[in-house]
Amino acid sequence: MMNSVYSINKGINKSIEFKGLKAQYIWYLGAGVILLMILFAGLFILGLPSVISMILIGGLGAFWVVKVYALSRKYGQYGMMKALARRQLPTAVRCRNRDIFMNKGRMDYGKETGRYLPDTGNQ
């Protein structure tokens, strides 16, 4: 009886990588190419000479590629999302009185005011 040979996919849960670009940066580069094509069409419709349009689009495209590769190297797969989320966190939470801690467990959410109100037991 012959033994069966099974190949094992070891790339499960790995981020997609294409020529050094990781994960969402591939989409950013694709979106940049689409926007540059739309910009070129707009410049062509406005009557700007094609040579000037090509130089402008080429320069913007080179800048965009360098910027996206730099972001991919700096942040990796999830780093930019983590950095953006970290910026939204407050540096400190200040509580000027102790009422919120003194009435802990006895609070009811008031629908009409949108504030936390003490639970009186009357429903």
PDB file of C-alpha atoms in Angstrom:
ATOM      1  CA  MET A   1       0.000   0.000   0.000  1.00  0.00           C
ATOM      2  CA  MET A   2       1.407   3.414  -0.985  1.00  0.00           C
ATOM      3  CA  ASN A   3       1.704   6.266   1.465  1.00  0.00           C
ATOM      4  CA  SER A   4      -0.169   9.443   0.624  1.00  0.00           C
ATOM      5  CA  VAL A   5       1.759  12.688   0.494  1.00  0.00           C
ATOM      6  CA  TYR A   6      -0.081  15.778   1.657  1.00  0.00           C
ATOM      7  CA  SER A   7       1.247  19.265   1.159  1.00  0.00           C
ATOM      8  CA  ILE A   8       0.875  21.581   4.121  1.00  0.00           C
ATOM      9  CA  ASN A   9      -0.069  25.203   3.568  1.00  0.00           C
ATOM     10  CA  LYS A  10       2.205  27.093   5.940  1.00  0.00           C
ATOM     11  CA  GLY A  11       1.025  30.519   4.792  1.00  0.00           C
ATOM     12  CA  ILE A  12      -2.203  30.525   6.782  1.00  0.00           C
ATOM     13  CA  ASN A  13      -2.881  33.814   8.620  1.00  0.00           C
ATOM     14  CA  LYS A  14       0.171  35.496   7.079  1.00  0.00           C
ATOM     15  CA  SER A  15      -0.275  38.947   5.632  1.00  0.00           C
ATOM     16  CA  ILE A  16      -0.305  39.380   1.882  1.00  0.00           C
ATOM     17  CA  GLU A  17       2.993  40.692   0.549  1.00  0.00           C
ATOM     18  CA  PHE A  18       3.776  41.869  -2.971  1.00  0.00           C
ATOM     19  CA  LYS A  19       7.247  43.153  -3.858  1.00  0.00           C
ATOM     20  CA  GLY A  20       7.831  44.336  -0.288  1.00  0.00           C
ATOM     21  CA  LEU A  21       4.423  45.940   0.211  1.00  0.00           C
ATOM     22  CA  LYS A  22       2.455  44.449   3.073  1.00  0.00           C
ATOM     23  CA  ALA A  23      -1.301  44.106   3.570  1.00  0.00           C
ATOM     24  CA  GLN A  24      -3.306  47.320   3.062  1.00  0.00           C
ATOM     25  CA  TYR A  25      -0.410  49.204   1.460  1.00  0.00           C
ATOM     26  CA  ILE A  26      -1.033  47.237  -1.756  1.00  0.00           C
ATOM     27  CA  TRP A  27      -4.498  48.804  -1.815  1.00  0.00           C
ATOM     28  CA  TYR A  28      -3.066  52.255  -1.102  1.00  0.00           C
ATOM     29  CA  LEU A  29      -0.712  51.916  -4.062  1.00  0.00           C
ATOM     30  CA  GLY A  30      -3.559  50.729  -6.299  1.00  0.00           C
ATOM     31  CA  ALA A  31      -5.771  53.632  -5.206  1.00  0.00           C
ATOM     32  CA  GLY A  32      -2.913  56.032  -5.946  1.00  0.00           C
ATOM     33  CA  VAL A  33      -2.526  54.642  -9.470  1.00  0.00           C
ATOM     34  CA  ILE A  34      -6.275  55.015 -10.103  1.00  0.00           C
ATOM     35  CA  LEU A  35      -6.250  58.609  -8.795  1.00  0.00           C
ATOM     36  CA  LEU A  36      -3.246  59.466 -10.950  1.00  0.00           C
ATOM     37  CA  MET A  37      -5.018  58.075 -14.020  1.00  0.00           C
ATOM     38  CA  ILE A  38      -8.087  60.190 -13.233  1.00  0.00           C
ATOM     39  CA  LEU A  39      -5.858  63.241 -12.738  1.00  0.00           C
ATOM     40  CA  PHE A  40      -4.150  62.596 -16.078  1.00  0.00           C
ATOM     41  CA  ALA A  41      -7.532  62.338 -17.803  1.00  0.00           C
ATOM     42  CA  GLY A  42      -8.612  65.609 -16.180  1.00  0.00           C
ATOM     43  CA  LEU A  43      -5.440  67.381 -17.288  1.00  0.00           C
ATOM     44  CA  PHE A  44      -5.905  65.994 -20.803  1.00  0.00           C
ATOM     45  CA  ILE A  45      -9.494  67.252 -20.906  1.00  0.00           C
ATOM     46  CA  LEU A  46      -8.362  70.696 -19.717  1.00  0.00           C
ATOM     47  CA  GLY A  47      -6.011  70.827 -22.704  1.00  0.00           C
ATOM     48  CA  LEU A  48      -2.668  70.706 -20.895  1.00  0.00           C
ATOM     49  CA  PRO A  49       0.054  69.357 -23.210  1.00  0.00           C
ATOM     50  CA  SER A  50       0.617  65.621 -22.803  1.00  0.00           C
ATOM     51  CA  VAL A  51       4.345  66.004 -22.100  1.00  0.00           C
ATOM     52  CA  ILE A  52       3.709  68.326 -19.153  1.00  0.00           C
ATOM     53  CA  SER A  53       0.946  66.032 -17.896  1.00  0.00           C
ATOM     54  CA  MET A  54       3.223  62.990 -18.119  1.00  0.00           C
ATOM     55  CA  ILE A  55       6.021  64.759 -16.231  1.00  0.00           C
ATOM     56  CA  LEU A  56       3.589  65.899 -13.523  1.00  0.00           C
ATOM     57  CA  ILE A  57       1.915  62.489 -13.194  1.00  0.00           C
ATOM     58  CA  GLY A  58       5.297  60.712 -13.271  1.00  0.00           C
ATOM     59  CA  GLY A  59       6.635  62.896 -10.469  1.00  0.00           C
ATOM     60  CA  LEU A  60       3.509  62.474  -8.357  1.00  0.00           C
ATOM     61  CA  GLY A  61       3.522  58.729  -9.033  1.00  0.00           C
ATOM     62  CA  ALA A  62       7.158  58.362  -7.987  1.00  0.00           C
ATOM     63  CA  PHE A  63       6.469  60.352  -4.814  1.00  0.00           C
ATOM     64  CA  TRP A  64       3.424  58.185  -4.033  1.00  0.00           C
ATOM     65  CA  VAL A  65       5.326  54.912  -4.543  1.00  0.00           C
ATOM     66  CA  VAL A  66       8.211  56.063  -2.321  1.00  0.00           C
ATOM     67  CA  LYS A  67       5.775  57.244   0.371  1.00  0.00           C
ATOM     68  CA  VAL A  68       3.743  54.003   0.358  1.00  0.00           C
ATOM     69  CA  TYR A  69       6.883  51.846   0.529  1.00  0.00           C
ATOM     70  CA  ALA A  70       8.178  53.988   3.413  1.00  0.00           C
ATOM     71  CA  LEU A  71       4.889  53.550   5.299  1.00  0.00           C
ATOM     72  CA  SER A  72       4.964  49.804   4.658  1.00  0.00           C
ATOM     73  CA  ARG A  73       8.514  49.518   6.003  1.00  0.00           C
ATOM     74  CA  LYS A  74       7.872  51.771   8.998  1.00  0.00           C
ATOM     75  CA  TYR A  75       4.552  50.391  10.224  1.00  0.00           C
ATOM     76  CA  GLY A  76       4.168  46.916   8.741  1.00  0.00           C
ATOM     77  CA  GLN A  77       0.842  45.110   8.591  1.00  0.00           C
ATOM     78  CA  TYR A  78      -1.052  46.617  11.541  1.00  0.00           C
ATOM     79  CA  GLY A  79       1.306  49.300  12.826  1.00  0.00           C
ATOM     80  CA  MET A  80      -0.311  52.297  11.153  1.00  0.00           C
ATOM     81  CA  MET A  81      -3.768  51.354  12.418  1.00  0.00           C
ATOM     82  CA  LYS A  82      -2.334  50.962  15.922  1.00  0.00           C
ATOM     83  CA  ALA A  83      -0.564  54.323  15.687  1.00  0.00           C
ATOM     84  CA  LEU A  84      -3.739  56.072  14.508  1.00  0.00           C
ATOM     85  CA  ALA A  85      -5.762  54.406  17.276  1.00  0.00           C
ATOM     86  CA  ARG A  86      -3.158  55.388  19.875  1.00  0.00           C
ATOM     87  CA  ARG A  87      -3.472  59.036  18.840  1.00  0.00           C
ATOM     88  CA  GLN A  88      -7.201  58.977  19.624  1.00  0.00           C
ATOM     89  CA  LEU A  89      -6.707  57.844  23.223  1.00  0.00           C
ATOM     90  CA  PRO A  90      -6.791  60.576  25.844  1.00  0.00           C
ATOM     91  CA  THR A  91      -3.557  61.213  27.706  1.00  0.00           C
ATOM     92  CA  ALA A  92      -5.408  61.424  31.018  1.00  0.00           C
ATOM     93  CA  VAL A  93      -8.902  60.941  32.417  1.00  0.00           C
ATOM     94  CA  ARG A  94      -9.789  63.439  35.110  1.00  0.00           C
ATOM     95  CA  CYS A  95     -12.537  62.997  37.641  1.00  0.00           C
ATOM     96  CA  ARG A  96     -13.092  66.055  39.829  1.00  0.00           C
ATOM     97  CA  ASN A  97     -15.396  64.433  42.394  1.00  0.00           C
ATOM     98  CA  ARG A  98     -15.895  60.995  43.922  1.00  0.00           C
ATOM     99  CA  ASP A  99     -19.613  60.562  43.175  1.00  0.00           C
ATOM    100  CA  ILE A 100     -19.088  58.167  40.300  1.00  0.00           C
ATOM    101  CA  PHE A 101     -17.110  55.844  42.568  1.00  0.00           C
ATOM    102  CA  MET A 102     -19.329  56.255  45.644  1.00  0.00           C
ATOM    103  CA  ASN A 103     -22.517  55.218  43.796  1.00  0.00           C
ATOM    104  CA  LYS A 104     -20.872  52.348  41.944  1.00  0.00           C
ATOM    105  CA  GLY A 105     -23.294  49.502  41.302  1.00  0.00           C
ATOM    106  CA  ARG A 106     -26.360  51.653  42.031  1.00  0.00           C
ATOM    107  CA  MET A 107     -26.507  53.512  38.731  1.00  0.00           C
ATOM    108  CA  ASP A 108     -29.224  53.355  36.103  1.00  0.00           C
ATOM    109  CA  TYR A 109     -28.949  54.753  32.624  1.00  0.00           C
ATOM    110  CA  GLY A 110     -31.442  57.600  32.086  1.00  0.00           C
ATOM    111  CA  LYS A 111     -32.793  57.486  28.544  1.00  0.00           C
ATOM    112  CA  GLU A 112     -34.272  60.952  28.309  1.00  0.00           C
ATOM    113  CA  THR A 113     -31.218  62.862  29.571  1.00  0.00           C
ATOM    114  CA  GLY A 114     -28.471  60.509  28.413  1.00  0.00           C
ATOM    115  CA  ARG A 115     -26.768  60.783  31.834  1.00  0.00           C
ATOM    116  CA  TYR A 116     -26.160  58.233  34.530  1.00  0.00           C
ATOM    117  CA  LEU A 117     -28.769  58.639  37.261  1.00  0.00           C
ATOM    118  CA  PRO A 118     -29.012  56.931  40.654  1.00  0.00           C
ATOM    119  CA  ASP A 119     -31.381  53.960  40.668  1.00  0.00           C
ATOM    120  CA  THR A 120     -34.326  54.828  42.939  1.00  0.00           C
ATOM    121  CA  GLY A 121     -35.910  51.385  42.658  1.00  0.00           C
ATOM    122  CA  ASN A 122     -39.124  52.773  41.131  1.00  0.00           C
ATOM    123  CA  GLN A 123     -39.635  51.480  37.621  1.00  0.00           C
TER     124      GLN A 123
END
